[in-house]
Short mmCIF file of C-alpha atoms and ligand atoms in Angstrom, two decimals:
data_model
loop_
_atom_site.label_atom_id
_atom_site.label_comp_id
_atom_site.label_asym_id
_atom_site.label_seq_id
_atom_site.Cartn_x
_atom_site.Cartn_y
_atom_site.Cartn_z
CA UNK K 1 -25.28 13.04 15.23
CA UNK K 2 -22.59 12.30 12.63
CA UNK K 3 -19.75 9.88 13.41
CA UNK K 4 -16.46 11.72 13.50
CA UNK K 5 -13.45 10.26 11.68
CA UNK K 6 -10.30 11.32 13.43
CA UNK K 7 -7.12 11.02 11.39
CA UNK K 8 -3.82 12.68 10.70
CA UNK K 9 -3.07 14.08 7.23
CA UNK K 10 0.54 14.00 6.02
CA UNK K 11 0.63 15.31 2.43
CA UNK K 12 4.44 15.41 2.12
CA UNK K 13 6.21 16.68 -0.99
CA UNK K 14 5.87 17.02 -4.77
CA UNK K 15 2.41 16.00 -5.96
CA UNK K 16 1.49 14.94 -2.39
CA UNK K 17 -0.34 18.15 -1.39
CA UNK K 18 -2.16 18.41 -4.76
CA UNK K 19 -3.59 14.90 -4.71
CA UNK K 20 -4.25 15.06 -0.96
CA UNK K 21 -6.48 18.14 -1.42
CA UNK K 22 -8.58 16.25 -3.93
CA UNK K 23 -8.80 13.16 -1.69
CA UNK K 24 -9.96 15.28 1.27
CA UNK K 25 -12.63 16.99 -0.81
CA UNK K 26 -13.93 13.57 -1.91
CA UNK K 27 -13.95 12.32 1.69
CA UNK K 28 -16.00 15.37 2.75
CA UNK K 29 -18.65 14.66 0.13
CA UNK K 30 -18.78 10.96 0.97
CA UNK K 31 -19.07 11.94 4.64
CA UNK K 32 -22.13 14.10 3.93
CA UNK K 33 -23.75 11.21 2.02
CA UNK K 34 -22.88 8.58 4.63
CA UNK K 35 -23.35 10.48 7.89
CA UNK K 36 -19.80 11.08 9.03
CA UNK K 37 -17.69 14.19 9.57
CA UNK K 38 -13.92 14.56 9.33
CA UNK K 39 -11.67 15.74 12.11
CA UNK K 40 -8.09 15.88 10.88
CA UNK K 41 -4.91 17.85 11.32
CA UNK K 42 -2.44 18.44 8.50
CA UNK K 43 1.17 17.86 9.55
CA UNK K 44 4.56 18.31 7.90
CA UNK K 45 6.40 15.19 6.83
CA UNK K 46 9.37 14.48 4.54
CA UNK K 47 11.24 17.23 2.71
CA UNK K 48 8.88 19.99 3.75
CA UNK K 49 9.33 18.95 7.38
CA UNK K 50 13.12 19.10 6.96
CA UNK K 51 12.76 22.62 5.57
CA UNK K 52 10.28 23.83 8.20
CA UNK K 53 11.29 21.88 11.31
CA UNK K 54 14.74 20.43 10.60
CA UNK K 55 13.63 16.78 10.61
CA UNK K 56 11.72 14.50 8.17
CA UNK K 57 9.46 13.18 10.94
CA UNK K 58 9.07 15.97 13.51
CA UNK K 59 8.01 15.01 17.05
CA UNK K 60 4.85 17.11 16.67
CA UNK K 61 3.83 15.09 13.60
CA UNK K 62 4.48 11.76 15.31
CA UNK K 63 2.61 12.87 18.43
CA UNK K 64 -0.39 13.97 16.40
CA UNK K 65 -0.45 10.59 14.62
CA UNK K 66 -0.36 8.80 17.98
CA UNK K 67 -3.56 10.55 19.03
CA UNK K 68 -5.54 9.62 15.93
CA UNK K 69 -7.23 6.55 14.44
CA UNK K 70 -5.37 6.50 11.10
CA UNK K 71 -2.84 8.32 8.94
CA UNK K 72 -3.58 9.49 5.40
CA UNK K 73 -0.15 9.87 3.82
CA UNK K 74 0.87 11.47 0.49
CA UNK K 75 4.48 10.80 -0.51
CA UNK K 76 7.87 12.22 0.41
CA UNK K 77 11.17 13.11 -1.17
CA UNK K 78 12.52 14.84 -4.25
CA UNK K 79 15.69 16.21 -5.86
CA UNK K 80 15.99 19.03 -3.32
CA UNK K 81 16.83 16.58 -0.51
CA UNK K 82 18.82 13.98 -2.45
CA UNK K 83 22.19 15.38 -1.40
CA UNK K 84 21.44 14.72 2.30
CA UNK K 85 23.12 11.71 3.96
CA UNK K 86 21.01 8.59 3.20
CA UNK K 87 19.77 8.26 6.79
CA UNK K 88 18.38 11.81 6.73
CA UNK K 89 16.64 11.55 3.38
CA UNK K 90 12.86 11.96 3.53
CA UNK K 91 11.71 8.43 2.67
CA UNK K 92 14.13 6.70 5.00
CA UNK K 93 13.85 9.23 7.82
CA UNK K 94 10.06 9.55 7.74
CA UNK K 95 8.42 6.41 6.40
CA UNK K 96 10.58 3.79 8.09
CA UNK K 97 10.24 5.36 11.58
CA UNK K 98 6.47 5.66 11.05
CA UNK K 99 6.27 1.97 10.14
CA UNK K 100 8.28 1.17 13.24
CA UNK K 101 6.38 3.51 15.60
CA UNK K 102 3.04 1.92 14.70
CA UNK K 103 4.33 -1.61 14.05
CA UNK K 104 2.77 -1.55 10.59
CA UNK K 105 3.16 -5.24 9.83
CA UNK K 106 0.56 -5.79 7.13
CA UNK K 107 0.93 -4.12 3.76
CA UNK K 108 -2.12 -4.42 1.52
CA UNK K 109 -1.49 -3.47 -2.09
CA UNK K 110 -4.42 -3.75 -4.52
CA UNK K 111 -3.40 -4.33 -8.14
CA UNK K 112 -6.37 -3.04 -10.05
CA UNK K 113 -6.51 -2.39 -13.79
CA UNK K 114 -9.89 -1.34 -15.14
CA UNK K 115 -10.94 -3.03 -18.43
CA UNK K 116 -10.96 0.41 -20.12
CA UNK K 117 -7.26 0.83 -19.31
CA UNK K 118 -5.85 -2.55 -20.35
CA UNK K 119 -3.88 -0.89 -23.18
CA UNK K 120 -1.73 0.79 -20.48
CA UNK K 121 -0.40 -2.57 -19.31
CA UNK K 122 2.89 -3.77 -20.77
CA UNK K 123 1.25 -7.23 -20.98
CA UNK K 124 -0.50 -8.32 -24.16
CA UNK K 125 -4.10 -7.20 -23.84
CA UNK K 126 -5.43 -10.68 -24.69
CA UNK K 127 -3.74 -11.89 -21.47
CA UNK K 128 -6.01 -9.63 -19.41
CA UNK K 129 -9.02 -8.76 -21.59
CA UNK K 130 -11.14 -7.87 -18.54
CA UNK K 131 -8.48 -5.94 -16.67
CA UNK K 132 -7.16 -7.10 -13.32
CA UNK K 133 -8.24 -7.08 -9.72
CA UNK K 134 -5.78 -8.74 -7.36
CA UNK K 135 -4.37 -7.89 -3.93
CA UNK K 136 -0.92 -8.51 -2.52
CA UNK K 137 -0.75 -8.93 1.27
CA UNK K 138 2.88 -8.44 2.26
CA UNK K 139 4.38 -8.95 5.72
CA UNK K 140 6.15 -5.66 6.38
CA UNK K 141 8.09 -5.74 9.64
CA UNK K 142 9.88 -9.09 9.64
CA UNK K 143 12.11 -11.18 7.40
CA UNK K 144 15.47 -10.32 5.92
CA UNK K 145 15.08 -6.53 6.07
CA UNK K 146 15.01 -6.53 9.87
CA UNK K 147 16.68 -9.78 11.03
CA UNK K 148 19.88 -9.59 13.09
CA UNK K 149 22.81 -9.92 12.60
CA UNK K 150 23.00 -7.56 9.67
CA UNK K 151 26.59 -6.51 9.13
CA UNK K 152 29.65 -6.33 6.93
CA UNK K 153 32.88 -7.67 8.43
CA UNK K 154 36.48 -8.19 7.37
CA UNK K 155 37.48 -11.84 7.70
CA UNK K 156 40.81 -13.19 9.00
CA UNK K 157 41.96 -13.92 5.44
CA UNK K 158 41.34 -10.25 4.53
CA UNK K 159 38.20 -10.91 2.51
CA UNK K 160 35.04 -8.91 3.23
CA UNK K 161 31.77 -10.63 4.13
CA UNK K 162 28.24 -9.25 4.47
CA UNK K 163 25.40 -10.97 6.32
CA UNK K 164 21.64 -10.40 6.34
CA UNK K 165 19.42 -12.60 8.44
CA UNK K 166 16.00 -13.85 7.39
CA UNK K 167 13.97 -14.58 10.48
CA UNK K 168 10.27 -15.21 11.14
CA UNK K 169 8.28 -16.16 14.19
CA UNK K 170 5.19 -18.32 13.92
CA UNK K 171 3.10 -15.55 15.54
CA UNK K 172 4.21 -13.06 12.87
CA UNK K 173 3.11 -15.46 10.14
CA UNK K 174 -0.22 -16.19 11.83
CA UNK K 175 -1.21 -12.53 12.12
CA UNK K 176 -0.51 -11.78 8.44
CA UNK K 177 -2.30 -15.01 7.40
CA UNK K 178 -5.31 -13.67 9.31
CA UNK K 179 -5.28 -10.42 7.27
CA UNK K 180 -5.15 -12.47 4.05
CA UNK K 181 -8.08 -14.63 5.15
CA UNK K 182 -10.18 -11.57 6.10
CA UNK K 183 -9.39 -9.96 2.74
CA UNK K 184 -10.23 -13.15 0.83
CA UNK K 185 -13.59 -13.41 2.66
CA UNK K 186 -14.79 -10.21 0.94
CA UNK K 187 -13.47 -11.33 -2.47
CA UNK K 188 -13.36 -14.65 -4.33
CA UNK K 189 -12.24 -16.68 -1.27
CA UNK K 190 -8.91 -17.70 -2.83
CA UNK K 191 -5.45 -17.15 -1.34
CA UNK K 192 -2.12 -18.05 -2.93
CA UNK K 193 0.70 -18.08 -0.38
CA UNK K 194 4.13 -17.43 -1.92
CA UNK K 195 7.35 -18.72 -0.37
CA UNK K 196 10.58 -20.55 -1.17
CA UNK K 197 9.95 -23.62 0.96
CA UNK K 198 12.17 -25.79 -1.24
CA UNK K 199 15.23 -23.88 0.05
CA UNK K 200 14.53 -21.67 3.06
CA UNK K 201 13.82 -22.68 6.68
CA UNK K 202 11.74 -19.53 7.19
CA UNK K 203 9.64 -20.54 4.19
CA UNK K 204 9.04 -24.04 5.57
CA UNK K 205 7.75 -22.48 8.78
CA UNK K 206 5.76 -19.99 6.67
CA UNK K 207 4.09 -22.75 4.60
CA UNK K 208 3.29 -24.97 7.60
CA UNK K 209 1.94 -22.08 9.66
CA UNK K 210 -0.21 -20.68 6.84
CA UNK K 211 -1.62 -24.15 6.08
CA UNK K 212 -2.44 -24.73 9.75
CA UNK K 213 -3.95 -21.25 10.17
CA UNK K 214 -6.31 -21.65 7.22
CA UNK K 215 -7.29 -25.22 8.19
CA UNK K 216 -8.21 -24.08 11.69
CA UNK K 217 -9.60 -20.61 11.08
CA UNK K 218 -10.68 -20.23 7.47
CA UNK K 219 -11.67 -23.65 6.06
CA UNK K 220 -13.93 -21.97 3.49
CA UNK K 221 -10.99 -20.25 1.79
CA UNK K 222 -9.19 -22.09 -1.01
CA UNK K 223 -5.49 -21.95 -0.12
CA UNK K 224 -2.68 -22.75 -2.57
CA UNK K 225 1.10 -22.41 -2.31
CA UNK K 226 3.60 -21.29 -4.93
CA UNK K 227 7.37 -20.82 -4.98
CA UNK K 228 8.35 -17.20 -5.46
CA UNK K 229 10.29 -17.76 -8.68
CA UNK K 230 7.23 -19.40 -10.24
CA UNK K 231 4.96 -16.65 -8.86
CA UNK K 232 7.09 -13.99 -10.58
CA UNK K 233 6.66 -15.88 -13.88
CA UNK K 234 2.95 -16.57 -13.41
CA UNK K 235 2.26 -12.90 -12.68
CA UNK K 236 3.39 -11.91 -16.17
CA UNK K 237 2.08 -15.05 -17.88
CA UNK K 238 -1.44 -15.10 -16.47
CA UNK K 239 -2.03 -12.66 -13.58
CA UNK K 240 -5.80 -13.28 -13.56
CA UNK K 241 -5.19 -16.68 -11.92
CA UNK K 242 -4.47 -14.79 -8.67
CA UNK K 243 -6.90 -13.11 -6.32
CA UNK K 244 -5.18 -12.64 -2.95
CA UNK K 245 -1.41 -13.18 -2.82
CA UNK K 246 0.03 -13.65 0.67
CA UNK K 247 3.78 -13.38 1.11
CA UNK K 248 6.71 -12.37 3.29
CA UNK K 249 8.53 -9.04 3.28
CA UNK K 250 11.19 -9.29 0.57
CA UNK K 251 9.17 -11.45 -1.83
CA UNK K 252 6.25 -9.04 -1.38
CA UNK K 253 8.47 -6.04 -2.08
CA UNK K 254 9.42 -7.51 -5.44
CA UNK K 255 6.09 -9.06 -6.45
CA UNK K 256 4.01 -5.99 -5.52
CA UNK K 257 6.19 -3.79 -7.75
CA UNK K 258 5.84 -6.31 -10.55
CA UNK K 259 2.09 -6.16 -9.99
CA UNK K 260 2.18 -2.35 -10.11
CA UNK K 261 3.85 -2.27 -13.50
CA UNK K 262 1.39 -4.81 -14.91
CA UNK K 263 -1.40 -2.45 -13.83
CA UNK K 264 -0.24 0.38 -16.07
CA UNK K 265 0.01 3.59 -14.08
CA UNK K 266 1.31 4.28 -10.60
CA UNK K 267 -1.30 7.01 -10.46
CA UNK K 268 -4.04 4.40 -9.96
CA UNK K 269 -2.51 2.28 -7.19
CA UNK K 270 -3.22 2.65 -3.49
CA UNK K 271 -1.91 0.86 -0.41
CA UNK K 272 -2.69 0.27 3.24
CA UNK K 273 -0.29 -0.67 6.02
CA UNK K 274 -2.01 -1.94 9.14
CA UNK K 275 -0.50 -1.92 12.61
CA UNK K 276 -0.74 -4.24 15.57
CA UNK K 277 -2.64 -1.75 17.69
CA UNK K 278 -6.38 -1.23 17.47
CA UNK K 279 -7.60 2.36 17.15
CA UNK K 280 -10.23 3.96 19.39
CA UNK K 281 -12.94 2.24 17.33
CA UNK K 282 -11.43 -1.20 17.82
CA UNK K 283 -10.36 -1.30 14.14
CA UNK K 284 -6.72 -1.62 13.01
CA UNK K 285 -4.70 1.58 13.12
CA UNK K 286 -3.30 2.08 9.61
CA UNK K 287 -1.27 4.25 7.29
CA UNK K 288 -2.77 4.75 3.83
CA UNK K 289 -0.71 5.99 0.89
CA UNK K 290 -0.43 5.88 -2.90
CA UNK K 291 2.00 3.31 -4.34
CA UNK K 292 3.90 5.97 -6.28
CA UNK K 293 6.27 8.69 -5.14
CA UNK K 294 6.29 12.48 -5.34
CA UNK K 295 6.54 12.61 -9.17
CA UNK K 296 8.80 15.70 -9.27
CA UNK K 297 8.52 15.79 -13.08
CA UNK K 298 4.85 16.82 -12.90
CA UNK K 299 4.58 18.35 -9.40
CA UNK K 300 2.79 21.70 -9.09
CA UNK K 301 1.37 21.49 -12.64
CA UNK K 302 -2.11 20.12 -11.92
CA UNK K 303 -1.18 17.02 -13.95
CA UNK K 304 -1.01 14.29 -11.29
CA UNK K 305 -3.59 11.54 -11.20
CA UNK K 306 -5.41 11.86 -7.84
CA UNK K 307 -6.98 8.36 -8.04
CA UNK K 308 -4.23 6.57 -6.07
CA UNK K 309 -4.62 9.02 -3.18
CA UNK K 310 -8.42 8.88 -3.30
CA UNK K 311 -8.35 5.06 -3.39
CA UNK K 312 -5.99 5.14 -0.39
CA UNK K 313 -8.60 7.22 1.43
CA UNK K 314 -11.19 4.57 0.51
CA UNK K 315 -8.96 1.88 2.04
CA UNK K 316 -8.76 4.01 5.21
CA UNK K 317 -12.57 4.08 5.41
CA UNK K 318 -12.69 0.30 4.92
CA UNK K 319 -9.96 -0.88 7.29
CA UNK K 320 -9.58 1.76 10.02
CA UNK K 321 -13.18 3.01 10.18
CA UNK K 322 -15.17 -0.06 9.11
CA UNK K 323 -17.10 1.98 6.49
CA UNK K 324 -17.33 -0.56 3.67
CA UNK K 325 -20.25 1.08 1.85
CA UNK K 326 -18.54 4.48 1.81
CA UNK K 327 -15.30 2.88 0.56
CA UNK K 328 -17.20 1.09 -2.21
CA UNK K 329 -18.97 4.28 -3.25
CA UNK K 330 -15.60 5.98 -3.83
CA UNK K 331 -14.24 3.00 -5.78
CA UNK K 332 -17.39 2.87 -7.92
CA UNK K 333 -17.25 6.62 -8.64
CA UNK K 334 -13.66 6.25 -9.86
CA UNK K 335 -14.61 3.23 -12.02
CA UNK K 336 -17.48 5.21 -13.52
CA UNK K 337 -15.30 8.26 -14.20
CA UNK K 338 -12.77 6.13 -16.07
CA UNK K 339 -15.54 4.28 -17.92
CA UNK K 340 -16.90 7.65 -19.03
CA UNK K 341 -13.56 8.36 -20.69
CA UNK K 342 -12.25 11.00 -18.27
CA UNK K 343 -8.51 10.59 -17.65
CA UNK K 344 -5.49 12.45 -16.35
CA UNK K 345 -2.48 12.55 -18.69
CA UNK K 346 -0.80 9.42 -17.29
CA UNK K 347 -3.75 7.25 -18.36
CA UNK K 348 -5.10 9.30 -21.29
CA UNK K 349 -4.68 7.91 -24.79
CA UNK K 350 -5.00 10.07 -27.88
CA UNK K 351 -5.69 13.31 -25.97
CA UNK K 352 -3.88 15.39 -23.33
CA UNK K 353 -6.27 14.39 -20.54
CA UNK K 354 -7.73 16.58 -17.80
CA UNK K 355 -6.08 18.14 -14.74
CA UNK K 356 -5.82 16.85 -11.17
CA UNK K 357 -8.56 19.08 -9.79
CA UNK K 358 -10.87 18.50 -12.79
CA UNK K 359 -10.48 14.73 -12.36
CA UNK K 360 -11.45 15.21 -8.69
CA UNK K 361 -14.55 17.18 -9.70
CA UNK K 362 -15.61 14.50 -12.20
CA UNK K 363 -15.22 11.78 -9.55
CA UNK K 364 -17.18 13.90 -7.06
CA UNK K 365 -20.06 14.25 -9.54
CA UNK K 366 -20.31 10.45 -9.75
CA UNK K 367 -20.38 9.74 -6.03
P1 NAD F 401 7.59 8.36 -8.73
O1 NAD F 401 6.59 7.33 -8.38
O2 NAD F 401 7.48 9.64 -8.01
O3 NAD F 401 7.48 8.68 -10.32
C1 NAD F 401 7.68 7.69 -11.32
C2 NAD F 401 6.86 8.08 -12.57
O4 NAD F 401 5.47 7.86 -12.30
C3 NAD F 401 7.02 9.56 -12.93
O5 NAD F 401 7.03 9.71 -14.33
C4 NAD F 401 5.77 10.20 -12.35
O6 NAD F 401 5.35 11.36 -13.05
C5 NAD F 401 4.75 9.06 -12.48
N1 NAD F 401 3.71 9.15 -11.43
C6 NAD F 401 3.81 8.78 -10.13
N2 NAD F 401 2.68 9.07 -9.48
C7 NAD F 401 1.86 9.64 -10.38
C8 NAD F 401 0.55 10.16 -10.32
N3 NAD F 401 -0.17 10.15 -9.19
N4 NAD F 401 0.01 10.68 -11.45
C9 NAD F 401 0.67 10.69 -12.61
N5 NAD F 401 1.93 10.20 -12.73
C10 NAD F 401 2.52 9.68 -11.63
O7 NAD F 401 9.02 7.70 -8.55
P2 NAD F 401 10.48 8.34 -8.63
O8 NAD F 401 10.53 9.32 -9.75
O9 NAD F 401 11.37 7.20 -8.62
O10 NAD F 401 10.67 9.11 -7.25
C11 NAD F 401 10.47 10.50 -7.06
C12 NAD F 401 10.63 10.84 -5.60
O11 NAD F 401 9.60 10.19 -4.86
C13 NAD F 401 11.95 10.36 -5.02
O12 NAD F 401 12.44 11.35 -4.16
C14 NAD F 401 11.59 9.12 -4.24
O13 NAD F 401 12.46 8.91 -3.16
C15 NAD F 401 10.20 9.47 -3.78
N6 NAD F 401 9.36 8.30 -3.48
C16 NAD F 401 8.62 8.37 -2.36
C17 NAD F 401 7.77 7.32 -2.04
C18 NAD F 401 6.92 7.43 -0.79
O14 NAD F 401 6.83 8.49 -0.21
N7 NAD F 401 6.29 6.36 -0.37
C19 NAD F 401 7.68 6.20 -2.87
C20 NAD F 401 8.45 6.18 -4.03
C21 NAD F 401 9.28 7.24 -4.33
#
């Protein structure tokens, strides 16, 4: 009998539902080839959930997610909901609570630029003649975004002062170092840990803990350290020197966006956020989503690139279901489709490109 993959589908707003449909159709085909079936429920999230149920993350959606092994997420937000108070806006009121509910501490962001698409990168093509294939592993639930106190106060002299607190525990650093070492095992066995250990106490703990973790648990992985200011420079100077980048929350926020722009189009970039809890298969529970947003400028026009959503589905197979071969088959089909010159408009050069659903069909043919 087929294995059954049990996950929650949250398409969201804008291009979310369009690219999600394509990703699900690809998963169904891969399932037939690899002996698994899909059992999923589609739930409202984001703006559509505000419209239908009065809340960006309805209880029914959260409860469904709790009963599943993974979440396949589209993207949320758009002009229609921008006039709401910040706390009620779709991204803040849906994504942040989801991250919190599932303690999604490990953000994995592949930065992949196929050789055929190097002209899309703002970098000189001779810098990356063979394209790029790097991964940023970002700690997602600690550091300065969550540390307390976090407040703005009026001082006795009448001046105003704001405080954010950067805080890390050794155990938080160890668990993200583990994710980086597992990722590096399946790649070129190289990790560059990024910190600011010349200035920050948290970074000194980060560097010592990462060094100790790799010495004790992953001696076969080549570990290096780099200050974040240098890493930001090196990423634009010579990004191919990196394979796996491991870093804390705020540095990862900045560096992973820098990586995204180097890779040309948001339409090609996926991400995984893994939680502390294991799913019913003993694999990490995770939320998988494209790096981009809802692209309101092209939503509903069959113009969106579905690759980021499909690649996110491939990450779900890899991390939450342990189906490496199935994940690879999706990634290879996308590579082949691009190599054959088929492109959506965001990555097409010299022609208008093909539509979202047509791109999905071409990828499906190559599975
Ligand atoms: P965006 O990523 O939606 O769009 C930026 C540009 O990239 C646009 O020109 C868009 O057309 C293009 N683009 C993005 N994804 C694409 C795809 N798959 N195919 C082709 N082109 C693509 O960013 P934005 O315009 O700043 O934000 C729009 C909305 O999305 C906002 O409401 C924002 O809050 C929301 N957003 C949500 C998420 C999320 O849900 N995780 C992330 C970022 C932005």
